[in-house]
mmCIF file of C-alpha atoms in Angstrom:
data_model
loop_
_atom_site.group_PDB
_atom_site.id
_atom_site.type_symbol
_atom_site.label_atom_id
_atom_site.label_comp_id
_atom_site.label_asym_id
_atom_site.label_seq_id
_atom_site.Cartn_x
_atom_site.Cartn_y
_atom_site.Cartn_z
ATOM 1 C CA MET J 1 5.714 125.355 -119.011
ATOM 2 C CA SER J 2 8.617 125.944 -116.484
ATOM 3 C CA GLU J 3 11.904 125.126 -117.374
ATOM 4 C CA GLN J 4 13.908 123.017 -114.825
ATOM 5 C CA ASN J 5 12.201 124.821 -112.041
ATOM 6 C CA TYR J 6 12.960 121.791 -109.968
ATOM 7 C CA SER J 7 15.937 119.766 -108.668
ATOM 8 C CA LEU J 8 16.828 116.501 -109.828
ATOM 9 C CA GLN J 9 16.001 114.825 -106.314
ATOM 10 C CA GLU J 10 12.627 116.379 -106.347
ATOM 11 C CA ALA J 11 11.920 115.083 -109.769
ATOM 12 C CA ILE J 12 12.969 111.542 -108.960
ATOM 13 C CA LEU J 13 11.255 111.344 -105.417
ATOM 14 C CA TYR J 14 7.899 112.743 -107.038
ATOM 15 C CA SER J 15 8.406 110.278 -110.046
ATOM 16 C CA HIS J 16 8.949 107.162 -107.809
ATOM 17 C CA LYS J 17 6.208 108.080 -105.682
ATOM 18 C CA MET J 18 3.713 108.644 -108.391
ATOM 19 C CA ALA J 19 4.726 105.362 -110.173
ATOM 20 C CA GLN J 20 4.409 103.256 -106.853
ATOM 21 C CA LEU J 21 0.991 104.890 -106.064
ATOM 22 C CA SER J 22 -0.510 104.708 -109.278
ATOM 23 C CA LYS J 23 0.561 101.394 -110.056
ATOM 24 C CA ALA J 24 -0.610 100.079 -106.782
ATOM 25 C CA VAL J 25 -4.051 101.565 -107.385
ATOM 26 C CA TRP J 26 -4.565 100.768 -111.049
ATOM 27 C CA LYS J 27 -3.364 97.143 -110.693
ATOM 28 C CA GLN J 28 -6.080 96.560 -107.781
ATOM 29 C CA ILE J 29 -8.652 98.224 -109.901
ATOM 30 C CA GLU J 30 -7.656 96.007 -112.864
ATOM 31 C CA LYS J 31 -7.861 93.037 -110.697
ATOM 32 C CA ASP J 32 -11.345 93.820 -109.295
ATOM 33 C CA TRP J 33 -12.657 94.812 -112.689
ATOM 34 C CA GLN J 34 -11.476 91.454 -114.213
ATOM 35 C CA ASN J 35 -13.127 89.479 -111.561
ATOM 36 C CA TRP J 36 -16.412 91.421 -111.866
ATOM 37 C CA VAL J 37 -16.919 91.038 -115.561
ATOM 38 C CA LYS J 38 -15.411 87.535 -116.040
ATOM 39 C CA PRO J 39 -18.763 85.731 -115.370
ATOM 40 C CA PHE J 40 -20.229 87.666 -118.222
ATOM 41 C CA ASP J 41 -17.343 86.240 -120.509
ATOM 42 C CA LEU J 42 -16.043 89.756 -120.954
ATOM 43 C CA ASN J 43 -12.504 90.979 -120.346
ATOM 44 C CA LEU J 44 -11.614 94.376 -119.211
ATOM 45 C CA ASN J 45 -11.239 95.977 -122.453
ATOM 46 C CA GLU J 46 -14.317 94.438 -123.798
ATOM 47 C CA HIS J 47 -16.378 95.775 -120.905
ATOM 48 C CA HIS J 48 -14.502 99.117 -121.069
ATOM 49 C CA ILE J 49 -15.899 99.389 -124.736
ATOM 50 C CA LEU J 50 -19.398 98.431 -123.635
ATOM 51 C CA TRP J 51 -19.305 101.006 -120.736
ATOM 52 C CA ILE J 52 -17.945 103.963 -123.116
ATOM 53 C CA CYS J 53 -20.407 103.237 -125.755
ATOM 54 C CA TYR J 54 -23.256 102.693 -123.332
ATOM 55 C CA HIS J 55 -22.520 105.934 -121.365
ATOM 56 C CA LEU J 56 -21.798 108.151 -124.622
ATOM 57 C CA ASP J 57 -24.708 106.617 -126.496
ATOM 58 C CA GLY J 58 -22.477 105.537 -129.122
ATOM 59 C CA ALA J 59 -18.751 106.320 -129.813
ATOM 60 C CA SER J 60 -16.207 106.161 -132.438
ATOM 61 C CA ILE J 61 -13.328 103.859 -132.299
ATOM 62 C CA SER J 62 -11.054 106.821 -131.925
ATOM 63 C CA GLU J 63 -13.088 108.201 -128.919
ATOM 64 C CA ILE J 64 -12.989 104.553 -127.374
ATOM 65 C CA SER J 65 -9.145 104.272 -127.969
ATOM 66 C CA LYS J 66 -8.610 107.772 -126.240
ATOM 67 C CA PHE J 67 -11.066 107.579 -123.427
ATOM 68 C CA GLY J 68 -10.246 103.857 -122.854
ATOM 69 C CA ILE J 69 -6.637 104.533 -123.101
ATOM 70 C CA MET J 70 -6.201 101.537 -125.364
ATOM 71 C CA HIS J 71 -4.421 101.262 -128.851
ATOM 72 C CA VAL J 72 -6.485 102.013 -131.806
ATOM 73 C CA SER J 73 -6.131 98.337 -133.103
ATOM 74 C CA THR J 74 -6.794 97.112 -129.515
ATOM 75 C CA ALA J 75 -10.095 99.137 -129.641
ATOM 76 C CA PHE J 76 -11.011 97.885 -133.136
ATOM 77 C CA ASN J 77 -10.169 94.238 -132.169
ATOM 78 C CA PHE J 78 -12.223 93.980 -129.281
ATOM 79 C CA SER J 79 -15.045 95.722 -130.817
ATOM 80 C CA LYS J 80 -14.901 93.297 -133.667
ATOM 81 C CA LYS J 81 -15.081 90.575 -131.053
ATOM 82 C CA LEU J 82 -18.358 92.178 -129.426
ATOM 83 C CA GLU J 83 -19.877 92.746 -132.880
ATOM 84 C CA GLU J 84 -19.496 89.023 -133.637
ATOM 85 C CA ARG J 85 -21.353 88.325 -130.449
ATOM 86 C CA LYS J 86 -24.158 90.733 -131.560
ATOM 87 C CA LEU J 87 -23.443 93.065 -128.730
ATOM 88 C CA LEU J 88 -22.903 96.133 -130.944
ATOM 89 C CA THR J 89 -22.999 97.277 -134.493
ATOM 90 C CA PHE J 90 -20.437 99.177 -136.651
ATOM 91 C CA SER J 91 -21.640 102.033 -138.805
ATOM 92 C CA LYS J 92 -20.463 105.059 -140.662
ATOM 93 C CA ARG J 93 -22.014 108.530 -140.106
ATOM 94 C CA GLU J 94 -23.207 110.859 -142.903
ATOM 95 C CA GLU J 95 -21.307 113.729 -141.382
ATOM 96 C CA ASP J 96 -18.057 111.961 -140.752
ATOM 97 C CA LYS J 97 -17.320 109.065 -143.069
ATOM 98 C CA ARG J 98 -13.680 108.478 -142.088
ATOM 99 C CA ASN J 99 -14.388 107.112 -138.697
ATOM 100 C CA THR J 100 -16.236 103.962 -137.612
ATOM 101 C CA TYR J 101 -18.897 104.451 -135.147
ATOM 102 C CA ILE J 102 -20.135 101.813 -132.582
ATOM 103 C CA GLU J 103 -23.500 101.422 -131.108
ATOM 104 C CA LEU J 104 -24.764 98.945 -128.695
ATOM 105 C CA THR J 105 -27.509 96.539 -129.676
ATOM 106 C CA GLU J 106 -30.363 95.943 -127.270
ATOM 107 C CA SER J 107 -28.582 92.865 -126.053
ATOM 108 C CA GLY J 108 -25.362 94.939 -125.734
ATOM 109 C CA LYS J 109 -27.263 97.306 -123.537
ATOM 110 C CA HIS J 110 -28.788 94.474 -121.663
ATOM 111 C CA LEU J 111 -25.561 92.627 -120.873
ATOM 112 C CA PHE J 112 -23.983 96.064 -119.670
ATOM 113 C CA GLU J 113 -26.983 96.610 -117.567
ATOM 114 C CA GLU J 114 -26.596 93.057 -116.078
ATOM 115 C CA THR J 115 -22.866 93.930 -115.184
ATOM 116 C CA MET J 116 -23.884 96.830 -113.310
ATOM 117 C CA GLU J 117 -26.588 94.898 -111.538
ATOM 118 C CA ALA J 118 -23.836 92.572 -110.495
ATOM 119 C CA HIS J 119 -21.563 95.383 -109.374
ATOM 120 C CA ALA J 120 -24.525 96.812 -107.366
ATOM 121 C CA GLN J 121 -24.899 93.574 -105.609
ATOM 122 C CA GLY J 122 -21.231 93.215 -104.955
ATOM 123 C CA THR J 123 -19.637 96.584 -104.041
ATOM 124 C CA ASP J 124 -17.872 94.934 -101.256
ATOM 125 C CA LYS J 125 -15.551 93.464 -103.841
ATOM 126 C CA ASN J 126 -14.841 96.935 -105.030
ATOM 127 C CA THR J 127 -11.488 97.176 -103.083
ATOM 128 C CA VAL J 128 -10.531 100.686 -104.065
ATOM 129 C CA MET J 129 -13.868 102.068 -103.355
ATOM 130 C CA GLN J 130 -13.896 100.164 -99.924
ATOM 131 C CA ALA J 131 -10.295 101.401 -99.069
ATOM 132 C CA SER J 132 -11.616 104.950 -99.661
ATOM 133 C CA LEU J 133 -14.405 104.742 -97.094
ATOM 134 C CA PRO J 134 -12.487 105.845 -94.109
ATOM 135 C CA LEU J 135 -11.585 109.043 -96.318
ATOM 136 C CA LYS J 136 -15.297 109.363 -96.991
ATOM 137 C CA ASP J 137 -16.209 109.197 -93.308
ATOM 138 C CA LEU J 138 -13.714 111.898 -92.509
ATOM 139 C CA TYR J 139 -14.552 114.302 -95.347
ATOM 140 C CA GLY J 140 -18.253 113.435 -95.671
ATOM 141 C CA ARG J 141 -17.628 112.500 -99.302
ATOM 142 C CA PHE J 142 -15.326 110.500 -101.692
ATOM 143 C CA PRO J 143 -11.825 112.312 -102.369
ATOM 144 C CA GLU J 144 -11.935 114.383 -105.453
ATOM 145 C CA PHE J 145 -8.420 113.933 -106.829
ATOM 146 C CA GLN J 146 -8.460 117.263 -108.691
ATOM 147 C CA GLU J 147 -4.606 117.355 -108.792
ATOM 148 C CA LEU J 148 -4.803 114.086 -110.448
ATOM 149 C CA GLU J 149 -7.325 115.494 -112.747
ATOM 150 C CA ALA J 150 -5.103 118.396 -113.601
ATOM 151 C CA ILE J 151 -2.316 116.133 -114.480
ATOM 152 C CA VAL J 152 -4.423 114.029 -116.710
ATOM 153 C CA LYS J 153 -5.760 117.101 -118.501
ATOM 154 C CA GLU J 154 -2.114 118.259 -119.278
ATOM 155 C CA ILE J 155 -1.394 114.891 -120.682
ATOM 156 C CA TYR J 156 -4.349 113.682 -122.502
ATOM 157 C CA GLY J 157 -5.829 117.295 -123.201
ATOM 158 C CA GLU J 158 -9.112 118.846 -122.285
ATOM 159 C CA GLU J 159 -11.091 116.439 -124.316
ATOM 160 C CA TYR J 160 -10.345 113.661 -122.191
ATOM 161 C CA LEU J 161 -12.033 115.328 -119.087
ATOM 162 C CA ASP J 162 -14.947 116.376 -121.441
ATOM 163 C CA ILE J 163 -15.594 112.727 -122.169
ATOM 164 C CA LEU J 164 -15.282 111.894 -118.432
ATOM 165 C CA ASP J 165 -17.857 114.587 -117.684
ATOM 166 C CA ARG J 166 -20.277 113.368 -120.244
ATOM 167 C CA SER J 167 -19.915 109.798 -118.918
ATOM 168 C CA ILE J 168 -20.317 110.988 -115.336
ATOM 169 C CA ALA J 169 -23.756 112.938 -116.264
ATOM 170 C CA SER J 170 -25.005 109.971 -118.042
ATOM 171 C CA ILE J 171 -24.366 107.751 -114.854
ATOM 172 C CA LYS J 172 -25.950 110.447 -112.560
ATOM 173 C CA ALA J 173 -29.092 110.260 -114.959
ATOM 174 C CA GLU J 174 -29.109 106.561 -114.764
ATOM 175 C CA TYR J 175 -28.669 105.761 -111.016
ATOM 176 C CA MET U 1 -15.180 100.236 -91.922
ATOM 177 C CA SER U 2 -18.345 101.788 -92.554
ATOM 178 C CA GLU U 3 -21.377 99.569 -93.607
ATOM 179 C CA GLN U 4 -23.148 100.809 -96.838
ATOM 180 C CA ASN U 5 -22.528 104.511 -95.754
ATOM 181 C CA TYR U 6 -22.769 105.482 -99.336
ATOM 182 C CA SER U 7 -25.267 105.353 -102.271
ATOM 183 C CA LEU U 8 -24.902 103.379 -105.151
ATOM 184 C CA GLN U 9 -24.602 106.481 -107.414
ATOM 185 C CA GLU U 10 -21.681 107.841 -105.411
ATOM 186 C CA ALA U 11 -20.087 104.332 -105.410
ATOM 187 C CA ILE U 12 -20.211 104.085 -109.223
ATOM 188 C CA LEU U 13 -19.224 107.581 -110.003
ATOM 189 C CA TYR U 14 -16.161 107.445 -107.753
ATOM 190 C CA SER U 15 -15.245 104.040 -108.931
ATOM 191 C CA HIS U 16 -15.582 105.182 -112.492
ATOM 192 C CA LYS U 17 -13.441 108.417 -111.922
ATOM 193 C CA MET U 18 -10.858 106.507 -110.062
ATOM 194 C CA ALA U 19 -10.532 103.914 -112.718
ATOM 195 C CA GLN U 20 -10.466 106.381 -115.511
ATOM 196 C CA LEU U 21 -7.800 108.683 -113.675
ATOM 197 C CA SER U 22 -5.473 105.822 -112.381
ATOM 198 C CA LYS U 23 -5.529 104.055 -115.620
ATOM 199 C CA ALA U 24 -4.684 107.227 -117.481
ATOM 200 C CA VAL U 25 -1.791 108.037 -114.997
ATOM 201 C CA TRP U 26 -0.325 104.749 -114.913
ATOM 202 C CA LYS U 27 -0.553 103.880 -118.713
ATOM 203 C CA GLN U 28 1.440 107.195 -119.228
ATOM 204 C CA ILE U 29 4.004 106.100 -116.699
ATOM 205 C CA GLU U 30 4.373 102.640 -117.966
ATOM 206 C CA LYS U 31 4.865 103.986 -121.473
ATOM 207 C CA ASP U 32 7.620 106.485 -120.453
ATOM 208 C CA TRP U 33 9.363 104.023 -118.158
ATOM 209 C CA GLN U 34 9.601 101.395 -120.870
ATOM 210 C CA ASN U 35 10.964 103.725 -123.337
ATOM 211 C CA TRP U 36 13.534 104.900 -120.750
ATOM 212 C CA VAL U 37 14.959 101.593 -120.105
ATOM 213 C CA LYS U 38 14.726 99.941 -123.372
ATOM 214 C CA PRO U 39 18.111 101.125 -124.584
ATOM 215 C CA PHE U 40 19.689 99.178 -121.688
ATOM 216 C CA ASP U 41 17.927 96.022 -122.780
ATOM 217 C CA LEU U 42 15.642 95.980 -119.802
ATOM 218 C CA ASN U 43 11.935 95.877 -119.502
ATOM 219 C CA LEU U 44 9.864 97.514 -116.825
ATOM 220 C CA ASN U 45 9.947 94.649 -114.464
ATOM 221 C CA GLU U 46 13.449 93.928 -114.634
ATOM 222 C CA HIS U 47 14.260 97.825 -114.099
ATOM 223 C CA HIS U 48 11.712 97.673 -111.213
ATOM 224 C CA ILE U 49 13.641 94.936 -109.669
ATOM 225 C CA LEU U 50 16.879 96.655 -110.086
ATOM 226 C CA TRP U 51 15.453 99.631 -108.521
ATOM 227 C CA ILE U 52 13.995 97.970 -105.339
ATOM 228 C CA CYS U 53 17.115 95.943 -104.925
ATOM 229 C CA TYR U 54 19.407 99.097 -105.287
ATOM 230 C CA HIS U 55 17.319 101.135 -102.913
ATOM 231 C CA LEU U 56 16.544 98.616 -100.306
ATOM 232 C CA ASP U 57 20.157 97.258 -100.416
ATOM 233 C CA GLY U 58 18.948 93.808 -101.308
ATOM 234 C CA ALA U 59 15.498 92.372 -100.942
ATOM 235 C CA SER U 60 13.631 89.254 -100.856
ATOM 236 C CA ILE U 61 11.743 87.924 -103.888
ATOM 237 C CA SER U 62 8.460 88.369 -101.651
ATOM 238 C CA GLU U 63 9.550 92.039 -100.865
ATOM 239 C CA ILE U 64 10.088 92.627 -104.676
ATOM 240 C CA SER U 65 6.747 90.973 -105.516
ATOM 241 C CA LYS U 66 4.886 93.087 -102.923
ATOM 242 C CA PHE U 67 6.525 96.400 -103.470
ATOM 243 C CA GLY U 68 6.767 95.893 -107.293
ATOM 244 C CA ILE U 69 3.147 94.753 -107.200
ATOM 245 C CA MET U 70 3.899 91.941 -109.386
ATOM 246 C CA HIS U 71 3.127 88.146 -108.914
ATOM 247 C CA VAL U 72 5.854 86.034 -106.960
ATOM 248 C CA SER U 73 6.423 84.174 -110.072
ATOM 249 C CA THR U 74 6.974 87.247 -112.372
ATOM 250 C CA ALA U 75 9.416 88.452 -109.567
ATOM 251 C CA PHE U 76 11.266 85.284 -109.595
ATOM 252 C CA ASN U 77 11.468 84.798 -113.299
ATOM 253 C CA PHE U 78 12.690 88.353 -114.229
ATOM 254 C CA SER U 79 15.109 88.097 -111.328
ATOM 255 C CA LYS U 80 16.442 84.952 -112.829
ATOM 256 C CA LYS U 81 16.951 86.518 -116.099
ATOM 257 C CA LEU U 82 18.930 89.425 -114.491
ATOM 258 C CA GLU U 83 20.959 86.835 -112.490
ATOM 259 C CA GLU U 84 21.747 85.115 -115.930
ATOM 260 C CA ARG U 85 23.079 88.478 -117.024
ATOM 261 C CA LYS U 86 24.975 88.725 -114.018
ATOM 262 C CA LEU U 87 23.394 91.857 -112.579
ATOM 263 C CA LEU U 88 22.377 90.143 -109.229
ATOM 264 C CA THR U 89 22.903 87.232 -107.143
ATOM 265 C CA PHE U 90 20.540 84.825 -105.278
ATOM 266 C CA SER U 91 21.232 84.094 -101.698
ATOM 267 C CA LYS U 92 19.572 82.540 -98.570
ATOM 268 C CA ARG U 93 20.220 84.288 -95.088
ATOM 269 C CA GLU U 94 21.229 82.612 -92.082
ATOM 270 C CA GLU U 95 18.265 83.824 -89.961
ATOM 271 C CA ASP U 96 15.593 83.553 -92.610
ATOM 272 C CA LYS U 97 16.253 79.948 -94.804
ATOM 273 C CA ARG U 98 12.884 80.137 -96.418
ATOM 274 C CA ASN U 99 13.162 83.326 -98.330
ATOM 275 C CA THR U 100 15.405 83.910 -101.405
ATOM 276 C CA TYR U 101 17.252 87.223 -101.187
ATOM 277 C CA ILE U 102 18.586 89.235 -104.166
ATOM 278 C CA GLU U 103 21.504 91.245 -104.068
ATOM 279 C CA LEU U 104 22.947 93.334 -106.998
ATOM 280 C CA THR U 105 26.231 92.684 -108.369
ATOM 281 C CA GLU U 106 28.715 95.469 -109.109
ATOM 282 C CA SER U 107 27.681 95.345 -112.584
ATOM 283 C CA GLY U 108 23.904 95.389 -111.641
ATOM 284 C CA LYS U 109 24.634 98.530 -109.651
ATOM 285 C CA HIS U 110 26.434 100.108 -112.296
ATOM 286 C CA LEU U 111 24.022 99.623 -114.851
ATOM 287 C CA PHE U 112 21.181 100.703 -112.516
ATOM 288 C CA GLU U 113 23.193 103.943 -112.007
ATOM 289 C CA GLU U 114 23.546 104.397 -115.883
ATOM 290 C CA THR U 115 19.789 104.189 -116.303
ATOM 291 C CA MET U 116 19.420 106.896 -113.619
ATOM 292 C CA GLU U 117 22.045 108.880 -115.325
ATOM 293 C CA ALA U 118 19.905 108.626 -118.548
ATOM 294 C CA HIS U 119 16.859 109.717 -116.627
ATOM 295 C CA ALA U 120 18.605 112.740 -115.360
ATOM 296 C CA GLN U 121 19.537 113.717 -118.786
ATOM 297 C CA GLY U 122 16.017 113.413 -120.140
ATOM 298 C CA THR U 123 13.451 114.532 -117.439
ATOM 299 C CA ASP U 124 11.848 116.290 -120.407
ATOM 300 C CA LYS U 125 10.553 112.672 -121.355
ATOM 301 C CA ASN U 126 9.108 112.191 -118.006
ATOM 302 C CA THR U 127 5.477 113.169 -119.067
ATOM 303 C CA VAL U 128 3.635 112.890 -115.739
ATOM 304 C CA MET U 129 6.414 114.909 -113.897
ATOM 305 C CA GLN U 130 6.292 117.520 -116.829
ATOM 306 C CA ALA U 131 2.516 117.546 -116.648
ATOM 307 C CA SER U 132 2.793 118.055 -112.823
ATOM 308 C CA LEU U 133 4.814 121.164 -113.198
ATOM 309 C CA PRO U 134 1.901 123.799 -113.377
ATOM 310 C CA LEU U 135 0.634 122.239 -109.970
ATOM 311 C CA LYS U 136 4.502 122.653 -108.668
ATOM 312 C CA ASP U 137 4.259 126.385 -109.811
ATOM 313 C CA LEU U 138 1.157 126.915 -107.953
ATOM 314 C CA TYR U 139 1.971 125.227 -104.880
ATOM 315 C CA GLY U 140 5.826 125.638 -104.817
ATOM 316 C CA ARG U 141 6.125 121.942 -104.467
ATOM 317 C CA PHE U 142 5.020 118.805 -106.332
ATOM 318 C CA PRO U 143 1.520 117.386 -104.916
ATOM 319 C CA GLU U 144 1.778 115.000 -102.233
ATOM 320 C CA PHE U 145 -1.378 112.790 -102.882
ATOM 321 C CA GLN U 146 -1.826 112.008 -99.278
ATOM 322 C CA GLU U 147 -5.386 110.607 -100.030
ATOM 323 C CA LEU U 148 -3.845 108.356 -102.451
ATOM 324 C CA GLU U 149 -1.308 107.126 -99.986
ATOM 325 C CA ALA U 150 -4.201 106.530 -97.355
ATOM 326 C CA ILE U 151 -5.996 104.415 -100.032
ATOM 327 C CA VAL U 152 -2.921 102.512 -100.762
ATOM 328 C CA LYS U 153 -2.121 101.879 -97.228
ATOM 329 C CA GLU U 154 -5.762 100.520 -96.691
ATOM 330 C CA ILE U 155 -5.206 98.051 -99.477
ATOM 331 C CA TYR U 156 -1.489 96.979 -99.349
ATOM 332 C CA GLY U 157 -1.021 97.521 -95.526
ATOM 333 C CA GLU U 158 1.364 99.819 -93.727
ATOM 334 C CA GLU U 159 4.104 97.615 -94.927
ATOM 335 C CA TYR U 160 3.837 99.032 -98.342
ATOM 336 C CA LEU U 161 4.299 102.656 -97.269
ATOM 337 C CA ASP U 162 7.240 101.555 -95.027
ATOM 338 C CA ILE U 163 8.993 100.121 -98.041
ATOM 339 C CA LEU U 164 8.338 103.490 -99.824
ATOM 340 C CA ASP U 165 9.479 105.450 -97.221
ATOM 341 C CA ARG U 166 12.653 103.277 -97.035
ATOM 342 C CA SER U 167 13.211 103.636 -100.698
ATOM 343 C CA ILE U 168 12.473 107.591 -100.557
ATOM 344 C CA ALA U 169 15.181 107.958 -97.751
ATOM 345 C CA SER U 170 17.453 106.059 -99.857
ATOM 346 C CA ILE U 171 16.950 108.229 -102.939
ATOM 347 C CA LYS U 172 17.349 111.280 -100.775
ATOM 348 C CA ALA U 173 20.629 110.177 -99.414
ATOM 349 C CA GLU U 174 21.760 109.364 -103.077
ATOM 350 C CA TYR U 175 21.025 112.559 -104.984
#
């Protein structure tokens, strides 16, 4: 890692721009996501848990916390609520007794699939995706954001991108 | 805007990746920002209000709401708290009686400058900036994220980037 290989002005300008752009994009995604899953009586965290478990074919609380970027207690509490609704089950694994694993029930899988159905019917409400179409028209594909990936890898570790790759592979197999 | 010029798979993959990357980056920025301004008895929204007023040399509540990506009532309520601490003042302008304008007091400016001083002393705690240094080493400068800018412009309008440019110009003049 470079030691002070930057001026204070560069650092402030860059941080300011990153804060403004990432807040703008994330807040819009958050808003759309909430609107999308609300009719299913789910909040964003609950849907994110279903999403992760569905695409990773079961996950531990710590994987959900890491990949979902939510506190372990948040991951646990919302999973608990979904368990009460019989959408998932908790279990321990023989080879790893310390972690709690989560698996979707049939009705959990079904509900998740219904949300994806609703998304497919309403991609016009996906603001960030819609706002990216001019770039797609220009490039022939959606932007890749490899620099953003590199930054996320530095912060969250290789593992984060590995889980992202696994969930992307699962989506590719599905749709 | 293109009409369905994308497959469902592309749309889901892209949205998923954008959600994961922007959540990851924004949550880290949020955490660092909170830690940074906490010693000054400020929360992120309050500091963002000071930031915007300082660099735009006064701003209306609606500008703060727009550029700070916070609800108008959030912008107003936190501004009110800062006013109670005598860090800013509310006023109306002769040419625009409908909007409430905010200006930092001397002690507001001073407090903001102190927070920037603390940031300058602790850039090692700015995780996203640090995590971007390998890219800076590679390119000779921090990444520009022009695609992200284009997306934000589509969503929030030209005005958002204009305000960003104004605040960037002010930072350049300052440091």
